[in-house]
Coordinates of C-alpha atoms and ligand atoms in Angstrom, one line a residue:
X1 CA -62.5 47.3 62.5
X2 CA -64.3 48.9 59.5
X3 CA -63.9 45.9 57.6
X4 CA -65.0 43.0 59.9
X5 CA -67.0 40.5 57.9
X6 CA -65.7 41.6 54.8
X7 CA -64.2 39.0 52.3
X8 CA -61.0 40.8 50.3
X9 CA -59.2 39.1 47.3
X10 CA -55.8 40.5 46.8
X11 CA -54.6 39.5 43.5
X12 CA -50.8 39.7 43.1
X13 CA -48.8 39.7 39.2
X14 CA -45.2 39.7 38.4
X15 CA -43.9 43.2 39.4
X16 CA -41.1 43.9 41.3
X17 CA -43.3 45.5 43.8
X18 CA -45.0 42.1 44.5
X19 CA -43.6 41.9 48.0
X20 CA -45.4 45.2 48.7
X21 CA -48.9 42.8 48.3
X22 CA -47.7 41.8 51.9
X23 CA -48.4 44.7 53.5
X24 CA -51.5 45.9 51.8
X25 CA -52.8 42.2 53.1
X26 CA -51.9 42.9 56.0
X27 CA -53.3 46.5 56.0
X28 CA -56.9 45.2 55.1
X29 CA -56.4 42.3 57.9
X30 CA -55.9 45.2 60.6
X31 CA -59.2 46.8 59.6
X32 CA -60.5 43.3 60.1
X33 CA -60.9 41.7 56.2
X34 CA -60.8 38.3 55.7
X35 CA -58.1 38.2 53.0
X36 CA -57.3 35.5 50.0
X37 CA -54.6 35.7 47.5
X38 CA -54.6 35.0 44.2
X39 CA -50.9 34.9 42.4
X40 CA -50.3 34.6 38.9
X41 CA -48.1 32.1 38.0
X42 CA -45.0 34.0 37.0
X43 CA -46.1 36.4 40.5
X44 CA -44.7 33.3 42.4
X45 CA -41.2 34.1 41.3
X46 CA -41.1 36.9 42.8
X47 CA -43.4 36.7 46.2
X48 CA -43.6 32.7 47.1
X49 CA -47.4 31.2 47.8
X50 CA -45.9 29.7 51.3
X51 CA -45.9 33.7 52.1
X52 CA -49.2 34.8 51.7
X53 CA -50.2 31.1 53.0
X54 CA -49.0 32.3 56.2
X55 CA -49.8 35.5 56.4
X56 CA -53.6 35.0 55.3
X57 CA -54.2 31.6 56.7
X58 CA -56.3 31.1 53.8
X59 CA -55.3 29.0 50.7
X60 CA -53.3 30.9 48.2
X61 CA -54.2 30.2 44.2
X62 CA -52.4 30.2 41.4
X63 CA -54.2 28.0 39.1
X64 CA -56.7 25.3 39.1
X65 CA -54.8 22.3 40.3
X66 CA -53.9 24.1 43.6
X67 CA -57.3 24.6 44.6
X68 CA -59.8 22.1 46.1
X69 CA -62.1 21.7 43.2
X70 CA -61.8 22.9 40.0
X71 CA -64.3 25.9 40.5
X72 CA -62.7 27.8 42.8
X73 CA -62.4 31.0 40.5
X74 CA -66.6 31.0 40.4
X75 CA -66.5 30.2 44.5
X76 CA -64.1 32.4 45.1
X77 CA -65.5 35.2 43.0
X78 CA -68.8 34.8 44.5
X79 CA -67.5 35.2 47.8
X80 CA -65.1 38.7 47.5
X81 CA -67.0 41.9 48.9
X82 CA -63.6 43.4 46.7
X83 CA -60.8 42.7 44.7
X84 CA -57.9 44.6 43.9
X85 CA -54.9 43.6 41.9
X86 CA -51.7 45.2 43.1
X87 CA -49.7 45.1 41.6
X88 CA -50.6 44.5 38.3
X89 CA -48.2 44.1 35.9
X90 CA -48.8 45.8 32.2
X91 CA -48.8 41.7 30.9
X92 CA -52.4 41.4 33.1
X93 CA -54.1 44.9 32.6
X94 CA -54.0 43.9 28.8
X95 CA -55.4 40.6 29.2
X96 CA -58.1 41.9 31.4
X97 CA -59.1 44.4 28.6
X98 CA -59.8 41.6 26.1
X99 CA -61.1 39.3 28.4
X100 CA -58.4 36.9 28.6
X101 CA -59.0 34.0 31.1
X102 CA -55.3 31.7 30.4
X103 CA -54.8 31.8 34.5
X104 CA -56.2 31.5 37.3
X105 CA -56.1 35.0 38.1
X106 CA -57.7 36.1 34.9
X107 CA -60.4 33.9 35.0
X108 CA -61.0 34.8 38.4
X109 CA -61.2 38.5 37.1
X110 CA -63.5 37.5 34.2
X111 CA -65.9 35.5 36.9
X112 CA -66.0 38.5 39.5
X113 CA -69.3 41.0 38.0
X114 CA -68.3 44.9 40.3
X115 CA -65.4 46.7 40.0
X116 CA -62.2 45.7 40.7
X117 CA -58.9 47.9 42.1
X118 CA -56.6 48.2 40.1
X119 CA -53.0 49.4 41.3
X120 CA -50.3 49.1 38.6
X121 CA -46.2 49.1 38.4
X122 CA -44.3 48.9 36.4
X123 CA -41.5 50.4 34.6
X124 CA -42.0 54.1 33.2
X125 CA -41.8 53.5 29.5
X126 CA -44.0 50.0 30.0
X127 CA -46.5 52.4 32.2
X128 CA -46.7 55.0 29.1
X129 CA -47.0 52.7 26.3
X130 CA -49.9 53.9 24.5
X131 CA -50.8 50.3 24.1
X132 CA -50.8 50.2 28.6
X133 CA -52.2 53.5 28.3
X134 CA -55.3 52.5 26.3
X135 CA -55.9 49.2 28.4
X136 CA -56.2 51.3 31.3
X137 CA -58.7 54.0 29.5
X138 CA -60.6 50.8 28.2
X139 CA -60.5 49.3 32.1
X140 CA -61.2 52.7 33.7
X141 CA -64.3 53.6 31.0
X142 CA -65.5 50.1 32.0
X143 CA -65.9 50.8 36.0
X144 CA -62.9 49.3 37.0
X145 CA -60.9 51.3 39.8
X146 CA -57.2 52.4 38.7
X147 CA -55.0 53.7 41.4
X148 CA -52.4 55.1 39.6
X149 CA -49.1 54.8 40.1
X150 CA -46.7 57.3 42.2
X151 CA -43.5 58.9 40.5
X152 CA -40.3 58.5 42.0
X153 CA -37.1 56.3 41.9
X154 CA -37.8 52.8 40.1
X155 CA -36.0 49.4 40.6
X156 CA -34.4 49.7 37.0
X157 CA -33.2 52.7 38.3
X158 CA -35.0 55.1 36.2
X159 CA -37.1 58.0 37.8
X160 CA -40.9 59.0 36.2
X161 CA -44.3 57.7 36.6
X162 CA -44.4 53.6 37.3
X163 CA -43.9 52.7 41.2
X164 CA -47.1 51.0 43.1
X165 CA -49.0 53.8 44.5
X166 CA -49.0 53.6 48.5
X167 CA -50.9 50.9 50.4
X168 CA -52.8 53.5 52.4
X169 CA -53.9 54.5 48.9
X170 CA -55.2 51.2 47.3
X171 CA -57.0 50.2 50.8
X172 CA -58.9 53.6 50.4
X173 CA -59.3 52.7 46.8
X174 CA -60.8 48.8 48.3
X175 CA -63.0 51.0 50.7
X176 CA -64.4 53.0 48.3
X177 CA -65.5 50.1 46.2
X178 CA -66.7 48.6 49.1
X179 CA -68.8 51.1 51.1
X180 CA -72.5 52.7 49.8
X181 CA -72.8 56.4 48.6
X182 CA -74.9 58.4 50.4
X183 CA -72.4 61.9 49.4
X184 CA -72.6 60.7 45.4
X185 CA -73.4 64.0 43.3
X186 CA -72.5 66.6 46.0
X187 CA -69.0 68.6 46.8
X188 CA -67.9 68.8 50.2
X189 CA -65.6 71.6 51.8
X190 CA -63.7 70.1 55.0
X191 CA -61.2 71.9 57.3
X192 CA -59.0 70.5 59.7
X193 CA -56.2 71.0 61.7
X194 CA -55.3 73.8 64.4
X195 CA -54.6 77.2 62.9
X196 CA -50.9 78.9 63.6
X197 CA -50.8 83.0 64.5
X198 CA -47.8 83.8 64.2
X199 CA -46.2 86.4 66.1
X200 CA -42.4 86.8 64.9
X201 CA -41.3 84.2 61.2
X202 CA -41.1 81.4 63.6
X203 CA -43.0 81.4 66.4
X204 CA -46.9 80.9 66.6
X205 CA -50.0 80.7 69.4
X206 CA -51.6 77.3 68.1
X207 CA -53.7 74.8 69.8
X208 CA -53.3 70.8 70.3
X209 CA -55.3 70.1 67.3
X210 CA -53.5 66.9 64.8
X211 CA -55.9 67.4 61.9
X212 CA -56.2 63.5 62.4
X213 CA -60.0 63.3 62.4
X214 CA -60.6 66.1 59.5
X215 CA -58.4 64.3 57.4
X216 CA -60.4 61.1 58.0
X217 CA -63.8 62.8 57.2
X218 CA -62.1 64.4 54.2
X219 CA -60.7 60.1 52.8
X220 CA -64.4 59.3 53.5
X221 CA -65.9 61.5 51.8
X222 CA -64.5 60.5 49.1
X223 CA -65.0 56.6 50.0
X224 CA -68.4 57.4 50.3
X225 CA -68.9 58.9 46.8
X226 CA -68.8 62.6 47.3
X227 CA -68.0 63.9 43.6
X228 CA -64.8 66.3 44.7
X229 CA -63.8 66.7 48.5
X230 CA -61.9 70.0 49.3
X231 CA -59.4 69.7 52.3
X232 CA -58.5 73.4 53.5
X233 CA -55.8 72.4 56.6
X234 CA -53.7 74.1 59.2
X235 CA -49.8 72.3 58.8
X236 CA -50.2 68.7 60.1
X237 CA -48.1 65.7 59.5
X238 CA -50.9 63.6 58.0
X239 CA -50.9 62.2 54.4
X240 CA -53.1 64.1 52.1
X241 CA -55.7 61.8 51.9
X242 CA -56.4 59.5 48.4
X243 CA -58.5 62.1 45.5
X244 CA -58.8 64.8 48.0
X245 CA -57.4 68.3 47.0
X246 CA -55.6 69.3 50.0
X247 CA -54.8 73.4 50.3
X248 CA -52.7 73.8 53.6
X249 CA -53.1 77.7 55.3
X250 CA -51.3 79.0 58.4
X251 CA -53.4 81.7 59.7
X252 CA -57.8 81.7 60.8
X253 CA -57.5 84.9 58.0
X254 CA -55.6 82.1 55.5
X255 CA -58.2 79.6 56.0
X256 CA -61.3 82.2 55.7
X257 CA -59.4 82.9 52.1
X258 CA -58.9 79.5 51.3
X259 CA -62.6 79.4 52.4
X260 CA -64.5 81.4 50.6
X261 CA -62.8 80.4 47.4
X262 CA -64.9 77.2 47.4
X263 CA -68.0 78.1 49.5
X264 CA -70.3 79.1 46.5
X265 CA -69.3 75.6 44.6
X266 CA -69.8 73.4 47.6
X267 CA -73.2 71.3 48.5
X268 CA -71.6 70.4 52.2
X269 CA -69.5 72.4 54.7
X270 CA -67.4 70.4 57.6
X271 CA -65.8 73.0 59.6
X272 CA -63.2 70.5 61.9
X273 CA -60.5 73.2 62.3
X274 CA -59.3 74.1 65.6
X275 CA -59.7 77.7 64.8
X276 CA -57.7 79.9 66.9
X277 CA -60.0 82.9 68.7
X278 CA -57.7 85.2 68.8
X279 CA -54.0 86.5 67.2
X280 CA -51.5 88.7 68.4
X281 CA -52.2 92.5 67.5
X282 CA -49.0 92.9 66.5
X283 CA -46.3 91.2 64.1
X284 CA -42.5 91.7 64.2
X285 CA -40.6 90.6 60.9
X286 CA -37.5 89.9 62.7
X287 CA -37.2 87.1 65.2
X288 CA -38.1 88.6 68.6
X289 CA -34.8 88.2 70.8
X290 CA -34.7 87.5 74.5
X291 CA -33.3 90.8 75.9
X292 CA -35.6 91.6 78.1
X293 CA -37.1 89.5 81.2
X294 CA -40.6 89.7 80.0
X295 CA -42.7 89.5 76.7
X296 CA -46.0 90.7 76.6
X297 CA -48.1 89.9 73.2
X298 CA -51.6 90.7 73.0
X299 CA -54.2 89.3 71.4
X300 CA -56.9 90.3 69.5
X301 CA -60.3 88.2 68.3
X302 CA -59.6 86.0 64.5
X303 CA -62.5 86.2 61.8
X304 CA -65.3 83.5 63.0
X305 CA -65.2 81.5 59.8
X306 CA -68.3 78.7 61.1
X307 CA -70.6 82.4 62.0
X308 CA -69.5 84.0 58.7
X309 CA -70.6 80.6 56.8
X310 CA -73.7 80.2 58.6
X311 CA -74.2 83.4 57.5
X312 CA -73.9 83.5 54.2
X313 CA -75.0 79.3 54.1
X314 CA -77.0 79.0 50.3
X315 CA -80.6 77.5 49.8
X316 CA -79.8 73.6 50.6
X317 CA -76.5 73.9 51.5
X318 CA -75.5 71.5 54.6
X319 CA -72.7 73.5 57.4
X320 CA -71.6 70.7 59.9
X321 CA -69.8 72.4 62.9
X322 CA -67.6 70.9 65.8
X323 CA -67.6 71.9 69.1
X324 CA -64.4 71.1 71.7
X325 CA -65.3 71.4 75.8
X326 CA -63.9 71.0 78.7
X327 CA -67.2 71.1 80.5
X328 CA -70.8 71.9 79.8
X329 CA -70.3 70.5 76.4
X330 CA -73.8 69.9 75.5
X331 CA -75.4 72.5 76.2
X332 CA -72.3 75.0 74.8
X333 CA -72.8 72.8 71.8
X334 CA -76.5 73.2 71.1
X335 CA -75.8 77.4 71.6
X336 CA -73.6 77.0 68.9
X337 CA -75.8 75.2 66.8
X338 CA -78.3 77.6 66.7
X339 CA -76.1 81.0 66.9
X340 CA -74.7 79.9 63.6
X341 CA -77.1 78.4 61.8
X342 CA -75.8 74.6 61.6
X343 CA -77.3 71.8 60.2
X344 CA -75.4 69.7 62.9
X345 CA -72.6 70.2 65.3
X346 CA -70.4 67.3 66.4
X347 CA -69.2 67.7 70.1
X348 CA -65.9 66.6 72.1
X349 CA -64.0 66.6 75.0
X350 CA -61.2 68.7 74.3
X351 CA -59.2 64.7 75.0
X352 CA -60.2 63.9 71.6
X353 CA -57.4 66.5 70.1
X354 CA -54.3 64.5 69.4
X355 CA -55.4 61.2 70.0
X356 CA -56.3 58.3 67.7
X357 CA -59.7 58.1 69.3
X358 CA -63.1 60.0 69.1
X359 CA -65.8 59.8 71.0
X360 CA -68.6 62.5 71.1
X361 CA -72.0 63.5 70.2
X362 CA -73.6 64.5 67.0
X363 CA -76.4 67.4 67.6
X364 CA -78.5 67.5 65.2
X365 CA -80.7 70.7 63.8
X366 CA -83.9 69.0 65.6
X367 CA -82.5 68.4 68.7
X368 CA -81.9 64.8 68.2
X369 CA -78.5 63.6 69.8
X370 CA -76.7 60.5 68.3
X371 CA -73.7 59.6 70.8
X372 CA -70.4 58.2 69.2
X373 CA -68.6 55.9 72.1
X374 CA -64.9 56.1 72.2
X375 CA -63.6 54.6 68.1
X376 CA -60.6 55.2 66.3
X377 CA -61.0 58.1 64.1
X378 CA -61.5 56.5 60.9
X379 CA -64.4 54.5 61.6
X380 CA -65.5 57.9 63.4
X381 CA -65.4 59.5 60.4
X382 CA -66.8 56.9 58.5
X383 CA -69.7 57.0 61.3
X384 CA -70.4 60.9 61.6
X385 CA -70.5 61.1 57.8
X386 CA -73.0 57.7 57.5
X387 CA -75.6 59.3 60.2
X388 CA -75.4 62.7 59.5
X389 CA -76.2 61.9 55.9
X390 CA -79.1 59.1 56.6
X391 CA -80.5 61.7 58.6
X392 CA -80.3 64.9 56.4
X393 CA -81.1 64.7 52.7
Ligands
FMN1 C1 -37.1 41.3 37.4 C2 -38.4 41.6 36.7 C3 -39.2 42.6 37.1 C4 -40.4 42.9 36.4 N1 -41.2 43.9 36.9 C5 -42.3 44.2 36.2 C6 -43.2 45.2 36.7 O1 -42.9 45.9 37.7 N2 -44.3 45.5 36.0 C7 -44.6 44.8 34.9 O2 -45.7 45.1 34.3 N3 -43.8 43.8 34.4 C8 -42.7 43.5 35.1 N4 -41.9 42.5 34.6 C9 -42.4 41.7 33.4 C10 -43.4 40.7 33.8 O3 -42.9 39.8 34.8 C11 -43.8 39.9 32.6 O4 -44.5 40.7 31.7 C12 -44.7 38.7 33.0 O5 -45.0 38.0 31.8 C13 -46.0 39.2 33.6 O6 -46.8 38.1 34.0 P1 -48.2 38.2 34.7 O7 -48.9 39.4 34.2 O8 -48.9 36.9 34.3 O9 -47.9 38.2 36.2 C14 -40.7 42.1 35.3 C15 -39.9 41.1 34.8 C16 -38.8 40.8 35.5 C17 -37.9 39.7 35.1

C-alpha cells in the first residue's frame, strides 16, 4: 500500500477518454490513496458525478454550489498530497496556461502551489496545434508534470499522437510527484530478468527469473528522481517501465555488451539479472531434431558481469548486487559482497523468482543488515532503493 495516507485529486475534463478516469481512481485506491474527483462541467457529459461518487465515496465537484461551502477549491487544494488531470482536454491545458479560474476545476488548479500531472487526449490535430503545443511547453517549463499521450487508433477514427497515455503510466507520473528524491542528479544502470543461452534458434537453458522486481527498481528510480535510468533486460512480459530506456538482450555475452555501453556514464549500478553461469559449448543453426534417444549439451562458464563491474567500478560509483539461495544465504551473500567489490548486495530465497512478493535482506558494505519482510515488489523496490540510498551517499 505505497500510498496509504495519501490524499489524491483526480481531476477529470471533457475527453472521450473520461471513463478511463475510473480506472486510474481506482488504480491509486489499490495502492491505498484516498481519492476525490473533480469534473469540469462539460466532463459530466461524458463520465456522470453519481460514478466517481461511488466509486470514491468522497464528494465529487464540479463547481461551487455542489460543494458544502463555497471554499472547497482552497480546502480541497490544501488537502491533495497530488493532483493529476487526466484527461485533460486541449479547452483546460490552455486555460491553465493563463491562469484561468471560470470552473471549479480551474480554480482549484490555480489554488493548488506543486506540480500537477498532467495526462492529455485529445484528437491528433487538436494535440499538435501549435497553440496546444505551446500551452504544454509553457505548463511543462512551469513544473507541471505532462504525461504525454500514446499513438494509436483514436475514437474519431484517425491514427497519430492523441490517446490518454496508460494508467500505469500517469499513477507513476502521481508517484513521482509524490515521493522525495534521494537519486536526483545521478544515472542508474539496472538489469533484470533471467538471461536465455540458446542452444539451437529456439530453444534456450534459462532460469525462473520474471524481471518483475528489476523492473520495479528501474519505475523507481525514476519516481525517486534519478536523472536517466537504463533498463538492460533478458525477454520478460513486463511493461517497460514510465521514462526508463529499456534495451532487451538474450544472451549473459548480450547483456555484458549492453553493459558496458553505459558503465562509464552511470553514477549507480543494480545488477538484478538472473545471470545464467554457464552456456552450451556449442551452437547448432538448425533446429536440433529428435532422432536419436539422447541429447547431451555441455556447458561451459558465461562472462561474470557483477565481478567484471566490481572490477572496473570508477572513483564514487555505487554497484548494488543480488544474491538468490536456496540455503546459507547470508553468509553466501556477504562472500559475494566482498569478492566483487559491492557497495551492497540484496539477498533472496530463490521463492522470490516469479512471485509478486519479496522479501530478503539488504547487506550492506559495513556489515550492517537491513531485513525486508515478505512485500509486493513495488513497495520492495521503493524500499531497497530508499535505504540503500539514506545509507550511502
Ligand atoms: C464527443 C466529443 C469528444 C471530445 N473529445 C475531446 C478530447 O478527447 N479532447 C479534447 O481536448 N476535447 C474533446 N472534445 C471537445 C471538448 O469537449 C470541448 O473543448 C470542451 O469545451 C472542453 O471542456 P472542458 O475543458 O471544460 O472540460 C470533445 C467533444 C465532443 C463533443
Amino acid at each position: 500500500m505505497i500510498l496509504k495516507d495519501k490524499n489524491v485529486i483526480v481531476g477529470v475534463t471533457a475527453s472521450i477518454s473520461a471513463y478511463k478516469a475510473c480506472e486510474l481512481v481506482r488504480a491509486l485506491q489499490k495502492d491505498g490513496a484516498t481519492v476525490r474527483v473533480a469534473l469540469t462541467p462539460r466532463a459530466r457529459e461524458f463520465v456522470g458525478e453519481m460514478t466517481f461518487k461511488a466509486l470514491t465515496g468522497e464528494e465529487v465537484l464540479w463547481d461551487w454550489r455542489s460543494g458544502k461551502t463555497s471554499l472547497e477549491h482552497i480546502y480541497w487544494a490544501r488537502w491533495a498530497d497530488a493532483f493529476a488531470i487526466a484527461p485533460v482536454s486541449a479547452n483546460t491545458l490552455a486555460k491553465l496556461r493563463f491562469g484561468m479560474a471560470d470552473n471549479f476545476l480551474t480554480t482549484l488548479a490555480l489554488a493548488y502551489d506543486k506540480p500537477i500531472v498532467l495526462a492529455p487526449a485529445m484528437n491528433t490535430k487538436m494535440f499538435e496545434n501549435v497553440a496546444t503545443q505551446e500551452n504544454l511547453k509553457a505548463l511543462s517549463e512551469r513544473g507541471h508534470i505532462i504525461v504525454d499521450p500514446a499513438c494509436g487508433e483514436l475514437a474519431c477514427g484517425e491514427e497519430g499522437a492523441g490517446k490518454l497515455a496508460d494508467v500505469e503510466d500517469i499513477k507513476t507520473a502521481i508517484l513521482y510527484a509524490i515521493f522525495e528524491k534521494p537519486l536526483k542528479g545521478k544515472k542508474v544502470l539496472i538489469t533484470a530478468g533471467g538471461t536465455r543461452e540458446f542452444f539451437d534458434p529456439i530453444r534456450y537453458i534459462s532460469n525462473n527469473s520474471s524481471g518483475k522486481l528489476g523492473h520495479e527498481l528501474a519505475k523507481w528510480a525514476y519516481i525517486l528522481g534519478a536523472d536517466k535510468v537504463y533498463l538492460v533486460s533478458a525477454p520478460t512480459c513486463e511493461r517497460k517501465p514510465y521514462c526508463v530506456e529499456r534495451y532487451t538482450v538474450n544472451s549473459a555475452d548480450e547483456m555484458y555488451q549492453k553493459v558496458m555501453e553505459f558503465v562509464d556514464d552511470v553514477d549507480v549500478i543494480i545488477m538484478n539479472a538472473a545471470v545464467a553461469d554457464f552456456k552450451p559449448t556449442s551452437y547448432s543453426s538448425k533446429k536440433l531434431k529428435k532422432d536419436s534417444q539422447e541429447l547431451t549439451i555441455t556447458l561451459e562458464p558465461n562472462v561474470d558481469i557483477l565481478n567484471e563491474l566490481g572490477k572496473r567500478k570508477k572513483e564514487g560509483q555505487i554497484l548494488i548486487g543480488f544474491a538468490a539461495e536456496t540455503e546459507d544465504l547470508e553468509k553466501n551473500a556477504v562472500q559475494k559482497l566482498k569478492k566483487k567489490n559491492l557497495d551492497a548486495i540484496v539477498a533472496n530465497k530463490t521463492e522470490v523468482f516469479s512471485s509478486d512478493v519479496f522479501s530478503g535482506k539488504i547487506i550492506f558494505k559495513d556489515g550492517s543488515i537491513l531485513e525486508i519482510p515478505p512485500i509486493p515488489k513495488d513497495e520492495a523496490a521503493y524500499r531497497i532503493l530508499k535505504e540503500i540510498f539514506s545509507k550511502i551517499r
